[in-house]
Amino acid sequence: MEHLIKNTKRQSETKIKSTRNLKDLEKVYIEIFGKDSLLTNLTKNIANLPKRKRPKHGQLINITKKEIESLFEKKRNSLKIQKPKAIIDITRPGQKQPIGHFHLVSQAIEEIVAIFSKLGFSLQSYPEVDWDWYAFESLNMPKNHPARDDWETFFVKTPPDPKYGQQVLTPHTSNGQVREMERVKTPASPRGGQGGPPIRMLNIARCYRRQIDVSHTPMFHQFEGLLIDKKVSISDLKGTFDYFTTRFFGPQRVTRLRPHHFRFTEPSFEVDVTCGVCLGRGCRICKSGWLELGGAGMVHPKVLKNGHIDPKEFMGFAFGWGIERTIAMKTDLPDIRLLYQNDIRFLEQF
Ligand code: FA5
């Protein structure tokens, strides 16, 4: 009898171990504990044993049953956490890969280009690392002039050019002004040309300054407009801003010009747009009802001369605005640094 009990235990262990799924395990359970199972028959047979042997064998069967039960329990748990086998349905349509979208700055660039192209401005591209001449000197900012401090410039450690000076990471897109005047080649240009104004340039580029806070990033984008023609007035400039503002921000927003000073424009202005939250009434975000969009003004005669354009014949206006700030004004973004933290939870919202 003892021998039979041990044998039953061994067989049960082997069967439990070799089971591969819960359904088969339940079948094995019935085989071992069912009505006609060996274990049940052994239990029934205890009654046929001599009286003195019954307790010992009864105990042995009970212990064996408990051990087998615990083996079942362990096996059941291990089968439950096993991953079901992947079923491949080759007739199922493929899963679409999620497609991203343009970054907010790229979206704004596309929008700005589309708006200005309707006014005849065409996009030009000028260097991001440029000579001091184009970034400052040709714009009427001679070396050591204190006005340069406002641009908090990164200088490149390369030998200066005798004519063009030191190389800089462009702190504004105004470096494109004289370059554009050179591109259209007036008869007065160094190698001569038949071209010249009218100019309607849009220059969008990365700019660099040693600045960082909620409204400043060390790398940012500006869009620069330059219009040169025979008769250009401040009302043309104001009309251009109004056209841009109503299309980009919506018809309820308006602009205003505030007197300012830039060395390369005369007169110069700062351009403000009404706050998107209070629409000009004044609120916690804007305080005065207005938000600064950027700088602008009528091109200084000295700059025209540096671009080989005769200021007696031609005149024009220029403006330079920050794209990140423009986005912040449109979306009520409290901190422009969010644009460059690459946090997908933020970027996905636009
Ligand atoms: C200029 O850069 C002039 N070149 C603009 C100009 C062009 C005036 C043509 C006249 C004629 P200002 O330093 O104010 O000006 O910068 C213009 C705009 O660039 C700011 O109003 C702001 O929107 C943006 N900007 C400037 N610095 C930063 C910065 N660190 N981070 C983000 N945006 C900036």
Coordinates of C-alpha atoms and ligand atoms in Angstrom, one line a residue, residues 151 172 174 177 209 211 215-217 220 222 224 262 264-265 292-296 318-320 322 325 336, ligand 1:
W151 CA 22.3 92.3 -29.5
H172 CA 19.1 89.3 -36.0
S174 CA 18.8 92.3 -40.4
Q177 CA 19.2 93.8 -45.6
R209 CA 21.9 85.9 -28.5
Q211 CA 19.8 85.6 -23.4
S215 CA 10.5 85.5 -23.3
H216 CA 14.1 84.9 -24.5
T217 CA 15.9 81.8 -25.9
F220 CA 15.3 81.8 -31.8
Q222 CA 13.2 86.1 -36.7
E224 CA 12.6 90.2 -41.5
F262 CA 17.3 101.6 -34.2
F264 CA 19.5 101.3 -39.2
T265 CA 16.0 102.8 -39.5
E292 CA 5.4 93.8 -28.4
L293 CA 5.8 92.1 -31.8
G294 CA 9.1 93.5 -32.9
G295 CA 11.0 96.4 -34.4
A296 CA 10.5 98.3 -37.6
A318 CA 12.1 97.1 -42.8
F319 CA 10.9 95.1 -39.9
G320 CA 12.2 92.2 -37.8
G322 CA 10.5 87.1 -33.4
R325 CA 7.1 85.5 -29.5
I336 CA 8.7 80.4 -25.0
Ligands
FA5_1 C1 16.0 93.6 -33.9 O1 16.5 92.5 -33.8 C2 16.0 94.4 -35.1 N1 16.9 93.8 -36.1 C3 14.5 94.5 -35.7 C4 14.4 95.4 -36.8 C5 14.5 95.0 -38.1 C6 14.2 96.8 -36.5 C7 14.4 95.9 -39.2 C8 14.0 97.7 -37.6 C9 14.1 97.2 -38.9 P1 15.0 93.5 -31.4 O2 16.3 93.2 -30.8 O3 14.0 94.3 -30.7 O4 15.2 94.1 -32.9 O5 14.4 92.0 -31.8 C10 13.2 91.9 -32.5 C11 12.3 90.8 -32.0 O6 13.0 89.6 -32.0 C12 11.9 91.0 -30.5 O7 10.8 91.9 -30.5 C13 11.5 89.6 -30.2 O8 10.2 89.3 -30.7 C14 12.6 88.8 -30.9 N2 13.7 88.4 -30.0 C15 14.8 89.2 -29.7 N3 15.6 88.5 -28.9 C16 15.0 87.3 -28.7 C17 15.3 86.1 -27.9 N4 16.5 86.0 -27.2 N5 14.5 85.1 -27.9 C18 13.3 85.2 -28.6 N6 12.9 86.2 -29.3 C19 13.8 87.3 -29.4

